[in-house]
XYZ file of C-alpha atoms in Angstrom:
622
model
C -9.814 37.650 16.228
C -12.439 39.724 14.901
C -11.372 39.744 11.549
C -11.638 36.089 11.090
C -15.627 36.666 11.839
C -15.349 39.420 9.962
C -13.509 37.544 7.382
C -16.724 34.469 7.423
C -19.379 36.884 7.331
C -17.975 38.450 4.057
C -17.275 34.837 2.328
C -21.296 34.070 4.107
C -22.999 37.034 1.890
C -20.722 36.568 -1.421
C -21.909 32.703 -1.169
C -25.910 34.340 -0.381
C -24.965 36.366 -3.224
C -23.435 33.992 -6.065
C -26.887 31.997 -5.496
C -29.356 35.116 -5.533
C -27.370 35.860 -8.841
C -27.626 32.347 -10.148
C -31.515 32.737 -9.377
C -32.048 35.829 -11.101
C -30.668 34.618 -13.627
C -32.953 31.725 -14.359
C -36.096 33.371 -13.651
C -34.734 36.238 -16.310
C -34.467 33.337 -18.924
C -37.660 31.914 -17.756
C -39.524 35.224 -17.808
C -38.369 35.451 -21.331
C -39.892 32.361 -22.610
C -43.399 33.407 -20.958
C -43.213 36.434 -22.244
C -42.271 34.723 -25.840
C -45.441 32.599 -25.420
C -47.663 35.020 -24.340
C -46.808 37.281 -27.440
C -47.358 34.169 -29.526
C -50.812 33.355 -28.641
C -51.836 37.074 -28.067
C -51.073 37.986 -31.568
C -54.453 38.612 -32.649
C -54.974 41.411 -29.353
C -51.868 42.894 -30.569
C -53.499 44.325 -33.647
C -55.636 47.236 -32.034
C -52.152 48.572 -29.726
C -50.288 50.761 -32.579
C -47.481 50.533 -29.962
C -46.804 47.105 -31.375
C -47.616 47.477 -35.248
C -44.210 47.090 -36.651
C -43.762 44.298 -34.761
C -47.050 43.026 -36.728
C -45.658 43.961 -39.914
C -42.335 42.408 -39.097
C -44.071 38.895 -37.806
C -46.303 38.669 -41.476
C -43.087 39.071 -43.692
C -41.209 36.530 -41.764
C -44.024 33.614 -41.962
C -44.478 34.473 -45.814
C -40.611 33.774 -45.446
C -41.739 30.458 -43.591
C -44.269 29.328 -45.977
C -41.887 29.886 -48.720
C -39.023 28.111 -46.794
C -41.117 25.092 -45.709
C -42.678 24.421 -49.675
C -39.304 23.998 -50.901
C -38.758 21.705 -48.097
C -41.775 19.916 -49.292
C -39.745 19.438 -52.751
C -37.044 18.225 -51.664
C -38.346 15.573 -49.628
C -40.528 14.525 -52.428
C -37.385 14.692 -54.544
C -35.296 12.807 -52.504
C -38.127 9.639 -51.926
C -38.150 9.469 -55.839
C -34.169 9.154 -55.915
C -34.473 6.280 -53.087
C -37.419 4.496 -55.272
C -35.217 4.758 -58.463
C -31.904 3.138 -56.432
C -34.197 0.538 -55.001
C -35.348 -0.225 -58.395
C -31.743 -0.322 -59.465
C -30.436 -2.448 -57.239
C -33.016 -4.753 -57.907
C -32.408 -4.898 -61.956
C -28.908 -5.323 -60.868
C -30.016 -8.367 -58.652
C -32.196 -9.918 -61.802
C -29.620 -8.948 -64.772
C -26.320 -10.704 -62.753
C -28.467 -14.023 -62.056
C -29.200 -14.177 -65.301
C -25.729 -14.162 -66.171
C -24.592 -16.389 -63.235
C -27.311 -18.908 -64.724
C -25.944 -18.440 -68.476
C -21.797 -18.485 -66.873
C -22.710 -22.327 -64.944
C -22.843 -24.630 -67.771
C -19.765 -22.654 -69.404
C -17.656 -23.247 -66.198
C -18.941 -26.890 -66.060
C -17.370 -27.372 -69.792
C -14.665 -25.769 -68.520
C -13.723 -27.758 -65.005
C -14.221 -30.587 -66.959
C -11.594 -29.752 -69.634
C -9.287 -29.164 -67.121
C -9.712 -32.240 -65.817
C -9.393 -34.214 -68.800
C -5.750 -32.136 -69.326
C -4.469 -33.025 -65.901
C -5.624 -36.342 -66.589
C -3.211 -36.610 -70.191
C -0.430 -34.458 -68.535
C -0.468 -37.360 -65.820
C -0.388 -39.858 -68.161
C 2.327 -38.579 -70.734
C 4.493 -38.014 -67.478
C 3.631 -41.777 -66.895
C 4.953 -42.613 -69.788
C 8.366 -39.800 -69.602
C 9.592 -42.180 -66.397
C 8.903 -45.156 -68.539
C 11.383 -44.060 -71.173
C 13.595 -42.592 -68.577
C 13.616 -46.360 -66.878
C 14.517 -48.074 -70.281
C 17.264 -45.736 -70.150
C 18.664 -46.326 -66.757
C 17.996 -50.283 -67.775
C 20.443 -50.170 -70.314
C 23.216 -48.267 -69.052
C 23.080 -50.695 -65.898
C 23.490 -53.493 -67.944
C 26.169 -51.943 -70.323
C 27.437 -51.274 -66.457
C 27.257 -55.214 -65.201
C 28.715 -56.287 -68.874
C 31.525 -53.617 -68.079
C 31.987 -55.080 -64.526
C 32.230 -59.369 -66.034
C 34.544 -58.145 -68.787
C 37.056 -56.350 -66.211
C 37.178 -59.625 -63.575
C 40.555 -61.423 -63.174
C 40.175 -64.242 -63.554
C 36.867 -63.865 -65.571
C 33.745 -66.176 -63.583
C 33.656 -69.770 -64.997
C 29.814 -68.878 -66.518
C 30.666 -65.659 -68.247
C 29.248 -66.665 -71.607
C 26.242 -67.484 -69.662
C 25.669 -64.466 -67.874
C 26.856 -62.261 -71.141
C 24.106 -64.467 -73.296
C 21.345 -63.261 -70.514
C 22.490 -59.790 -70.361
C 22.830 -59.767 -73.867
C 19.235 -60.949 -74.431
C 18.076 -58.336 -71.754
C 19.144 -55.561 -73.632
C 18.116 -56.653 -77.117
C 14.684 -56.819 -75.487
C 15.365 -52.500 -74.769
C 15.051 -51.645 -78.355
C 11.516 -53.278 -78.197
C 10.259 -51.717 -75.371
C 11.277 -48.173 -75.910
C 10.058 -47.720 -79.550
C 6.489 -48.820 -78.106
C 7.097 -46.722 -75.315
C 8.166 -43.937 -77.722
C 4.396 -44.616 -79.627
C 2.629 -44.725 -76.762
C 4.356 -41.471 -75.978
C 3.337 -40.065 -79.060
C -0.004 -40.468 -78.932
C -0.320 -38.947 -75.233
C 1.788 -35.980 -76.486
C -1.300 -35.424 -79.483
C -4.269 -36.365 -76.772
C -2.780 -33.796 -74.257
C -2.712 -31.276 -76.884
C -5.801 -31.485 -77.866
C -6.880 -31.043 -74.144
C -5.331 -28.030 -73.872
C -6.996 -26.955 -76.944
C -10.238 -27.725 -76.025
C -9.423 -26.077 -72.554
C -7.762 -22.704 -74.004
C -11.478 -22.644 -76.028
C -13.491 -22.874 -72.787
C -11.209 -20.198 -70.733
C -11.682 -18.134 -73.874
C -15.361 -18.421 -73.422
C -15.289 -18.299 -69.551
C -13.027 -15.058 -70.001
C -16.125 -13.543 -71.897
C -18.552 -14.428 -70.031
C -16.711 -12.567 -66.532
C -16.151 -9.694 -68.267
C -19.864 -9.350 -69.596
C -20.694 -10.075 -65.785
C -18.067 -7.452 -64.915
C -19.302 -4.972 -67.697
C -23.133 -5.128 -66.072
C -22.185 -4.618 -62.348
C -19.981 -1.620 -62.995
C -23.221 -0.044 -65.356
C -25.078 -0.581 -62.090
C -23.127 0.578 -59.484
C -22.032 3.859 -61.630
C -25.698 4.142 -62.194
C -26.054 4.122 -58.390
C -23.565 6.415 -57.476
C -25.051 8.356 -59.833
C -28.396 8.398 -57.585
C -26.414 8.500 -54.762
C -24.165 11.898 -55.531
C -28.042 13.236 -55.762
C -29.566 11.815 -52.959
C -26.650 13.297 -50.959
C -26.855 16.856 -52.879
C -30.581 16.783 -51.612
C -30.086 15.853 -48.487
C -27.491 18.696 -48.029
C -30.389 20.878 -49.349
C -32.703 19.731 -47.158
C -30.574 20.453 -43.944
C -30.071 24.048 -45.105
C -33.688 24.487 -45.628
C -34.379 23.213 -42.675
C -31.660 25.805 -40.883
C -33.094 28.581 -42.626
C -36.446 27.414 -41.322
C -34.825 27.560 -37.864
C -33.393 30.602 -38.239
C -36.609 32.288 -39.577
C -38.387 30.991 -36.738
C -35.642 32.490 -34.107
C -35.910 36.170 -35.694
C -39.620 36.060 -34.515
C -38.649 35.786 -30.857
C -38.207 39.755 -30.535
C -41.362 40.873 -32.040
C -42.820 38.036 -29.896
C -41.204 39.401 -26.890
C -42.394 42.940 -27.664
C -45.877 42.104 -27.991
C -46.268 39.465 -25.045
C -44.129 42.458 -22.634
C -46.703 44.781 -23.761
C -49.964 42.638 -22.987
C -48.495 41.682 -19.704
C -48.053 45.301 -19.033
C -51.549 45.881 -20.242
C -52.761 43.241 -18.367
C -54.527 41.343 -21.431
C -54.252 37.648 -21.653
C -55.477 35.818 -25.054
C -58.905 33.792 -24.304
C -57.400 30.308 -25.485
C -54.669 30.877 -22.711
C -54.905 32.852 -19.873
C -52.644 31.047 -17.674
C -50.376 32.731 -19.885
C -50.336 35.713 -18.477
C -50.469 35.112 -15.358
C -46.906 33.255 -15.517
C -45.052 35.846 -16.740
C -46.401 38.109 -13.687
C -45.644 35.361 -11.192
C -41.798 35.426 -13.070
C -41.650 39.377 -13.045
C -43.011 39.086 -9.254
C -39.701 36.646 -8.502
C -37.277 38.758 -11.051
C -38.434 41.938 -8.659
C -37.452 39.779 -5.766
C -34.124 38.735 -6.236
C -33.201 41.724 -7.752
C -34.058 43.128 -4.406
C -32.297 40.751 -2.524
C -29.075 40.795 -4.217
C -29.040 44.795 -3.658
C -29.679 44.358 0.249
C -26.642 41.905 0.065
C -24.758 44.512 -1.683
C -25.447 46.942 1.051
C -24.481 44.798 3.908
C -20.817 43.880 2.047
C -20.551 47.542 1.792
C -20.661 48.351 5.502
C -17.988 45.836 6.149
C -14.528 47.099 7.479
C -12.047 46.724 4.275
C -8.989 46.709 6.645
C -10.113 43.164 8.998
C -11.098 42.096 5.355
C -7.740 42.453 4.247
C -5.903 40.351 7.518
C -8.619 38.005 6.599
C -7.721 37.575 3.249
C -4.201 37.811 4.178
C -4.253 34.666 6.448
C -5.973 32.957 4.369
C -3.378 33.065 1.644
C -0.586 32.601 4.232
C -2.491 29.834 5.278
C -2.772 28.213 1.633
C 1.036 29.008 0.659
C 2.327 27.146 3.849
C 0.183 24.192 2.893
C 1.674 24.312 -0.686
C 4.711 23.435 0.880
C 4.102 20.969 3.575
C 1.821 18.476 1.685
C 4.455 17.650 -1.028
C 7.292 17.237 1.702
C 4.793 15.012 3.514
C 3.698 13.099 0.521
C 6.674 12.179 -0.543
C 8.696 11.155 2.343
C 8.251 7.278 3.168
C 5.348 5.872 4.783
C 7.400 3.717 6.423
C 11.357 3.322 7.307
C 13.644 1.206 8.808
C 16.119 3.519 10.748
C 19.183 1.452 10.519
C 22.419 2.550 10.155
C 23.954 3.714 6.958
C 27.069 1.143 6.933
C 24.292 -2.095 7.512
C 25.986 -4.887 5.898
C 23.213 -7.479 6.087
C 19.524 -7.502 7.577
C 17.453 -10.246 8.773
C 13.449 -9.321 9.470
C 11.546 -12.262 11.847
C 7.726 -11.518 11.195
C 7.135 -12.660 14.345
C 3.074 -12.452 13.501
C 3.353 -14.829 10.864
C 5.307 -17.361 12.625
C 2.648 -17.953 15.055
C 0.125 -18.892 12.136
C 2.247 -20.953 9.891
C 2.992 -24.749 10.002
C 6.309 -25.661 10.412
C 6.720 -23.713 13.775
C 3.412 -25.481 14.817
C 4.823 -28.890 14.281
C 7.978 -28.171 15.832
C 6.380 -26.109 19.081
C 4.356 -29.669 19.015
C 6.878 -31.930 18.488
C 10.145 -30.491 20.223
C 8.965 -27.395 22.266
C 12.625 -26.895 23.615
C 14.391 -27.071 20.709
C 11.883 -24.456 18.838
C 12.040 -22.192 21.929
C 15.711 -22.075 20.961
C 15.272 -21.334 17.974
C 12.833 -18.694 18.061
C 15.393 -17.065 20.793
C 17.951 -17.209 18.527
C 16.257 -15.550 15.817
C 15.035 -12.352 17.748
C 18.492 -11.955 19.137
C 18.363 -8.898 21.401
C 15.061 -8.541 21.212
C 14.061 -11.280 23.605
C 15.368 -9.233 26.666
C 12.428 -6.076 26.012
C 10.920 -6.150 29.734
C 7.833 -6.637 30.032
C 7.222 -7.416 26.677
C 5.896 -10.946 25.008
C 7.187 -10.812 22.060
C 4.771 -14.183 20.334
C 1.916 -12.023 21.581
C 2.564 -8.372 21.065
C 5.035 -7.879 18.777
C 4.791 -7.781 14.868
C 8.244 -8.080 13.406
C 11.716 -7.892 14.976
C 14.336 -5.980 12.255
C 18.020 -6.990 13.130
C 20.686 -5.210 11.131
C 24.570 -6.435 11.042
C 27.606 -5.049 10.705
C 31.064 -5.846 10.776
C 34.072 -3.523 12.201
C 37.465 -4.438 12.609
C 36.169 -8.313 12.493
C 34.241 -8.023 15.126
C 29.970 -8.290 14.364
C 27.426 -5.364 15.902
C 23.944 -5.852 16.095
C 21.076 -3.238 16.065
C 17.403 -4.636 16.608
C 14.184 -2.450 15.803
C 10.862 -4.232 17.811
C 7.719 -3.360 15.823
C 5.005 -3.966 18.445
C 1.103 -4.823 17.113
C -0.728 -2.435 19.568
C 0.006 0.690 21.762
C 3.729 1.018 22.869
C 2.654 3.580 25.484
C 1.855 1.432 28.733
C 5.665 -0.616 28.129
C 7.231 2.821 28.011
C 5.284 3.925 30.903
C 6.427 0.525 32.935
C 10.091 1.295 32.008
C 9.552 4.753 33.194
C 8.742 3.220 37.176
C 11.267 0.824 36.610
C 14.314 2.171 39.142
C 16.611 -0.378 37.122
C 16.703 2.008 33.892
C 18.449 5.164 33.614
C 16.656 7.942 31.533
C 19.370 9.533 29.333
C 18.165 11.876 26.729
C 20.133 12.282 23.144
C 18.916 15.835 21.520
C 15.492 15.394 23.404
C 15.145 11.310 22.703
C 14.988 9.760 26.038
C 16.844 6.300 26.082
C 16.354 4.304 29.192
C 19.839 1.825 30.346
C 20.905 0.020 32.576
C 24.676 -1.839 32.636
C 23.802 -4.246 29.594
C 20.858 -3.392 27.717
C 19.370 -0.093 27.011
C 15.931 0.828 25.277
C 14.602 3.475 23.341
C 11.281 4.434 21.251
C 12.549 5.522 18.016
C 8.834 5.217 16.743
C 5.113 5.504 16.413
C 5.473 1.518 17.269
C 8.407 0.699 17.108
C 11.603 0.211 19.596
C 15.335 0.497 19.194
C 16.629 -2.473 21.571
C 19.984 -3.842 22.497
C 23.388 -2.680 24.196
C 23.596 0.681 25.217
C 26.481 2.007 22.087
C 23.633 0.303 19.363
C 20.400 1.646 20.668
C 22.491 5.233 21.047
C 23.969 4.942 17.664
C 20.214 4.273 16.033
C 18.810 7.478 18.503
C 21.154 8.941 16.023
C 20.417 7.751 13.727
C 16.381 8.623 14.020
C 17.645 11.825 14.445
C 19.614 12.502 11.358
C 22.652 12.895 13.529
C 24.356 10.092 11.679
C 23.718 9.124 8.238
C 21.053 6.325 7.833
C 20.395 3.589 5.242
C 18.929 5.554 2.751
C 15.283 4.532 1.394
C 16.523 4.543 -1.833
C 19.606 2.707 -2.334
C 20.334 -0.610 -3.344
C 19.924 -2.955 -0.221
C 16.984 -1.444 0.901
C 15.442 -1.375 -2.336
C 15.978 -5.306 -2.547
C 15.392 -5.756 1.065
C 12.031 -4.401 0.717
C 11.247 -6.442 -2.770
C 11.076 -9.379 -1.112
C 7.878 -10.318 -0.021
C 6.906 -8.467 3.727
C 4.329 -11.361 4.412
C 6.796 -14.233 4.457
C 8.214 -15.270 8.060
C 11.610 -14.198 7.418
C 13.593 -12.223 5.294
C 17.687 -12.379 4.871
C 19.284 -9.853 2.493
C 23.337 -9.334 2.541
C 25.583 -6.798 0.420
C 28.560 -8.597 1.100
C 27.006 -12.161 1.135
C 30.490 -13.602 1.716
C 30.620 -11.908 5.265
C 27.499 -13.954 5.781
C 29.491 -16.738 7.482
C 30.851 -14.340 10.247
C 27.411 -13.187 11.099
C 25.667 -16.110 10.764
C 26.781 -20.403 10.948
C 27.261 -21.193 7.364
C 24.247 -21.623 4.921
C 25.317 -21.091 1.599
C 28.251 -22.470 -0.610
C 31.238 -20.469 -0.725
C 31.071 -20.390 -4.438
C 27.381 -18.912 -4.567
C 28.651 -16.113 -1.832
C 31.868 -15.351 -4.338
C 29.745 -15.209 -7.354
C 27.489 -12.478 -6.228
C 27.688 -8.575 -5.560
C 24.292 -9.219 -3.286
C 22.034 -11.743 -1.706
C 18.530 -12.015 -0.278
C 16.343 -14.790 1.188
C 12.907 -15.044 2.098
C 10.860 -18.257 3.714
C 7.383 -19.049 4.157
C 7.068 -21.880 6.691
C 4.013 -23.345 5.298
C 4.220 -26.737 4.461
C 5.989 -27.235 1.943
C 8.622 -24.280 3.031
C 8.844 -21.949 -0.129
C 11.756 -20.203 -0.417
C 12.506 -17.331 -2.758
C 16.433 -16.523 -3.266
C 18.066 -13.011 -4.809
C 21.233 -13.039 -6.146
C 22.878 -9.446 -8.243
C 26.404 -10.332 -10.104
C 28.392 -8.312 -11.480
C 27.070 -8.206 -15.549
C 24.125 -9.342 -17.058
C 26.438 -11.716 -18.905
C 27.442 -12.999 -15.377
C 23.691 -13.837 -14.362
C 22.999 -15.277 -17.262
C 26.157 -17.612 -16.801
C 25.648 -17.890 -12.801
C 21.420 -19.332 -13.840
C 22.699 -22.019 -16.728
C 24.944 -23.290 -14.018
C 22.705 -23.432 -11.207
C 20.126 -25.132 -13.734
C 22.588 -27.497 -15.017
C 24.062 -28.832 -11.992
C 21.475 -27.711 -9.118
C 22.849 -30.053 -6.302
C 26.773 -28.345 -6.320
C 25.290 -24.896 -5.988
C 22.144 -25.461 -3.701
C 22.932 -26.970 -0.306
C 23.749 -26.030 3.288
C 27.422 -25.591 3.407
C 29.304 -28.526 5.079
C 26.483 -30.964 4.170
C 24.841 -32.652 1.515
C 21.357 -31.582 2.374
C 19.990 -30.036 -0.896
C 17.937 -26.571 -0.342
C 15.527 -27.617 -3.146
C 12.947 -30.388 -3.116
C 12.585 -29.665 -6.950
C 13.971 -28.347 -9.822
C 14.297 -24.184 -8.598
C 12.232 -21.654 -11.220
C 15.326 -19.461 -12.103
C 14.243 -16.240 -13.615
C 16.853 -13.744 -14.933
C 16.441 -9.808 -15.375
C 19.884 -8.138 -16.042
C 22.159 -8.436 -13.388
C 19.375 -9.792 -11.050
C 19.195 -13.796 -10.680
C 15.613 -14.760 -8.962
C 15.129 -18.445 -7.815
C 12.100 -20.074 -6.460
C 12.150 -23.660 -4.909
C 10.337 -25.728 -2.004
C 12.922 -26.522 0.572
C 12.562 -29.870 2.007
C 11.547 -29.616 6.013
C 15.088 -31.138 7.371
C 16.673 -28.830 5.404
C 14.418 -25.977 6.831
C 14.853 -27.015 10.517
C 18.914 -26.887 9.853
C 18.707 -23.340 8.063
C 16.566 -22.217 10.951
C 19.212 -23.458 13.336
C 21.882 -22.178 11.435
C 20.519 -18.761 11.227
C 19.779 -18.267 15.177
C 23.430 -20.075 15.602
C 21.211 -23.111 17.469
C 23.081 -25.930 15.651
C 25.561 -28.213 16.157
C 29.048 -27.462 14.881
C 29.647 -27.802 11.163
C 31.226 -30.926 11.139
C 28.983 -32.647 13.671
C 26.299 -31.520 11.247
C 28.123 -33.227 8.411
C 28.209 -36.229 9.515
């Protein structure tokens, strides 16, 4: 293993050397601005070395450049306040010239509003009198109508002249009316057109007026952009002036650093700043030192052996590559799986954690401690006969998965236990009862009825000996398991894994050979898949899953259920509803999700029903 030291005492001086490099390389920069500074103030000595004179001549003909540079920056600044004072001024002419003209535009639009009201007024009124005309009109022909009407009755009323002498003097009473109608109409006709007159001259004048108000703010605003096209020209100026400054002052660094290298060599340090000087020695003193340091390194990576270097190197890399591969694979397989078997029909998962905390089982326990213990029983299944294991206390979920061959209904339980599963399996191990039978290195203890085996980190495979060795087999990818990814699972593991229990079925008719009957036959036939979760809190929630066949289908399936909620929601062979309320149906393609509060008899019978506790059907029914 010598190359692995080897190996970490190569990567110890390249990391000794990466930071001796980083710090030469900051005292290099550092030593350059010292000497920059020192050159700077010791001008003035640098006159009597001729070592330095072009430098000298070099330094006066760039801050002639400088003066020059910095008097036209002068200008422009000056010129660009005198552009801002002439668009302040503007702006405020502006301001003065367009209230003048506001002031001047008032009384006009006064005139105006008010001629506009006077029209609307006359338009009103001639339409006033329009109807008044058009009711003479409809007077007359429903008299000439009635006259019609007398003159047609068989046999004619015994006081027609009567009524023809009033209708008759109705209608020679028209004439009358609608020639001073037709006046009246006259002389609204002439008023309202002299409105409109009088308002055509003050929109006229208005018109004027707007444009004149138009006419000044566009002279001001071009005569700002104006200012403002030059204000930006200067200030483009003024940046490049200001860069050239820059750049003038930049090309003075070398002959700065030429003079302030050669006083530091000469040892002279200018009187208003000595401590010049004496910090670019201290920074030469530290460049000398790394330097040094970084060439001892070299020497001791030289006397290394290349060849345990290499097998370093080369496990190293191994090392990496191998990883490369493993942490994907380990990513991405599942945190966590339920081994079942890959023809599981229908699952049921007892949370047997949450049952202890929630209310209904308190109240029951309380209330009818037999009847509950039944129940819970019944719900574990196989599960209840795991020696030496309590399952209210230690375990934290029981798994049951169904099947159905030939007509006849196998069970396979996983127990997922809270804490370590060690000591049980340890117990089992001293237990002469069991018989250790290994399957491809698995160990699965039996006995004539029941066999047990650990199929993982907590979790047991429980049950009679041909199911716990079919899920070994499972675990072991001897037989094909329920694959995290298809459709049950998927759904199974949708509904909520905090709820007490959870019931999911591909073939949800099949349900009533696994289980007493819960559901109506015609909810079963009318979908592909079913799940159900509970949470036993008071009230019971329940959440229900149903896939059909088409979109169309659930869509159909949901109106149904909404529209007549009792025929498809009840326990089978009763009338106890599921739902204390109208369910929350929700529809998302071929997926049908209901929500409802299920009334507590309904939730003690579903209970029974699902651990087979109940009475038979009919009993129940009646």
């Amino acid at each position: 293993m010598s190359f692995i030291r080897t190996g970490l005492r190569e990567i110890g001086l390249k990391i000794r050397r990466q930071k001796t490099r980083m710090a030469l390389r900051h005292e290099k920069r550092v030593l350059q601005k010292s000497e920059v500074n020192l050159g700077r103030e010791g001008c003035s000595q640098a006159v009597n070395f001729p070592e330095v004179r072009n430098e000298i001549v070099a330094l006066k003909k760039l801050e002639q450049e400088q003066k020059e540079v910095a008097l036209r920056i002068a200008q422009i600044e000056e010129s660009i306040r005198k552009i801002e004072l002439q668009r302040a001024q503007n702006a405020k002419e502006q301001n003065v010239a367009l209230a003048k003209l506001e002031e001047e535009k008032k009384p006009i639009l006064e005139r105006r509003n008010d001629a506009k009201s006077a029209a609307d007024l006359c338009d009103r009124e001639l339409a006033g009198v329009e109807r008044r005309l058009q009711d003479n009109d409809a007077a007359d022909r429903e008299l000439l109508k009635k006259l019609a009407e007398l003159e047609a009755q068989v046999p004619p009323p015994a006081d027609l002249e009567a009524q023809m002498a009033t209708i008759g003097a109705r209608r020679a009473r028209l004439p009358e009316e609608r020639a001073e109608v037709t006046r009246a109409r006259l002389g609204s006709a002439d008023a309202c057109r002299m409105a409109r007159e009088k308002l055509g001259r003050h929109d006229a004048e208005l018109d004027v007026m707007e444009k004149n108000i138009a006419r000044v703010r566009d002279e001001f605003e071009t005569r700002d952009r104006v200012l403002n096209e030059s204000s930006r020209e200067q200030q483009d100026a003024l940046k490049e002036a200001r860069g050239h400054h820059q750049t003038v002052e930049e090309k003075k660094n070398p002959a700065y650093l030429n003079i302030g290298r050669h006083l530091a060599s000469q040892g002279i340090a200018p009187p208003n700043a000595p401590h010049l000087l004496t910090e670019v020695q201290k920074h030469r003193a530290a460049v000398d030192r790394h330097s040094q340091h970084t060439a001892e390194l070299a020497v001791l990576s030289s006397q290394i052996d290349k060849q345990e270097l290499r097998k370093f190197y080369f496990s190293i890399f191994s090392l990496l590559f191998l990883l490369a591969i493993i942490l994907p694979l380990v990513f991405k397989s599942p945190q966590k799986r339920e081994w079942l078997p890959q023809d599981t029909e229908a699952i049921l998962s007892v949370n047997t954690e949450q049952i202890e905390r929630e209310d209904l089982p308190k109240r029951w326990r309380k209330e009818q401690a037999t009847e509950w213990q039944n129940v819970l029983v019944g719900l574990n299944g196989s599960a209840e006969r795991t020696p030496n294991l309590n399952l209210s206390r230690e375990a934290a979920r029981v798994t049951r998965a169904m099947t159905t061959d030939a007509g006849a209904a196998r069970e396979f339980v996983l127990v997922e236990v809270r804490g370590d599963i060690s000591p049980l399996i340890r117990s089992i191990e001293k237990d002469n009862t069991f018989e250790r039978r290994p399957i491809s290195g698995l160990p699965v203890w039996l006995r004539s009825d029941f066999a047990l085996a650990r199929v993982g980190a907590k979790t047991l495979a429980v049950g009679p000996p041909a199911e716990v060795e079919e899920l070994v087999r499972v675990r072991l990818g001897i037989k094909p398991d329920l694959k995290t990814t298809g459709q049950l699972f998927d759904r199974f593991q949708a509904l909520n894994q905090g709820n007490a229990l959870r019931l999911i079925s591909r073939d949800p008719p099949k349900l009533t050979e696994i289980f007493h009957p819960i559901f109506t036959r015609e909810l079963l036939d009318a979908s592909q898949l079913l799940g159900l979760s509970l949470s036993l809190q008071n009230p019971v929630k329940a959440r229900l899953v149903l896939r059909c066949k088409s979109a169309q289908s659930a869509t159909d399936l949901g109106r149904l259920i909404k529209n007549e909620p009792q025929r498809w929601l009840h326990l089978q062979d009763t009338d106890l509803p599921l739902f204390a309320q109208a369910p929350e149906i929700d529809s998302q393609g071929t997926d049908l999700q209901l929500r409802f509060d299920v009334p507590e008899k309904t939730a003690r019978l579903l209970l029974q029903r699902i651990a087979k506790t109940d009475a038979p059907p009919a009993v129940a029914g009646n």
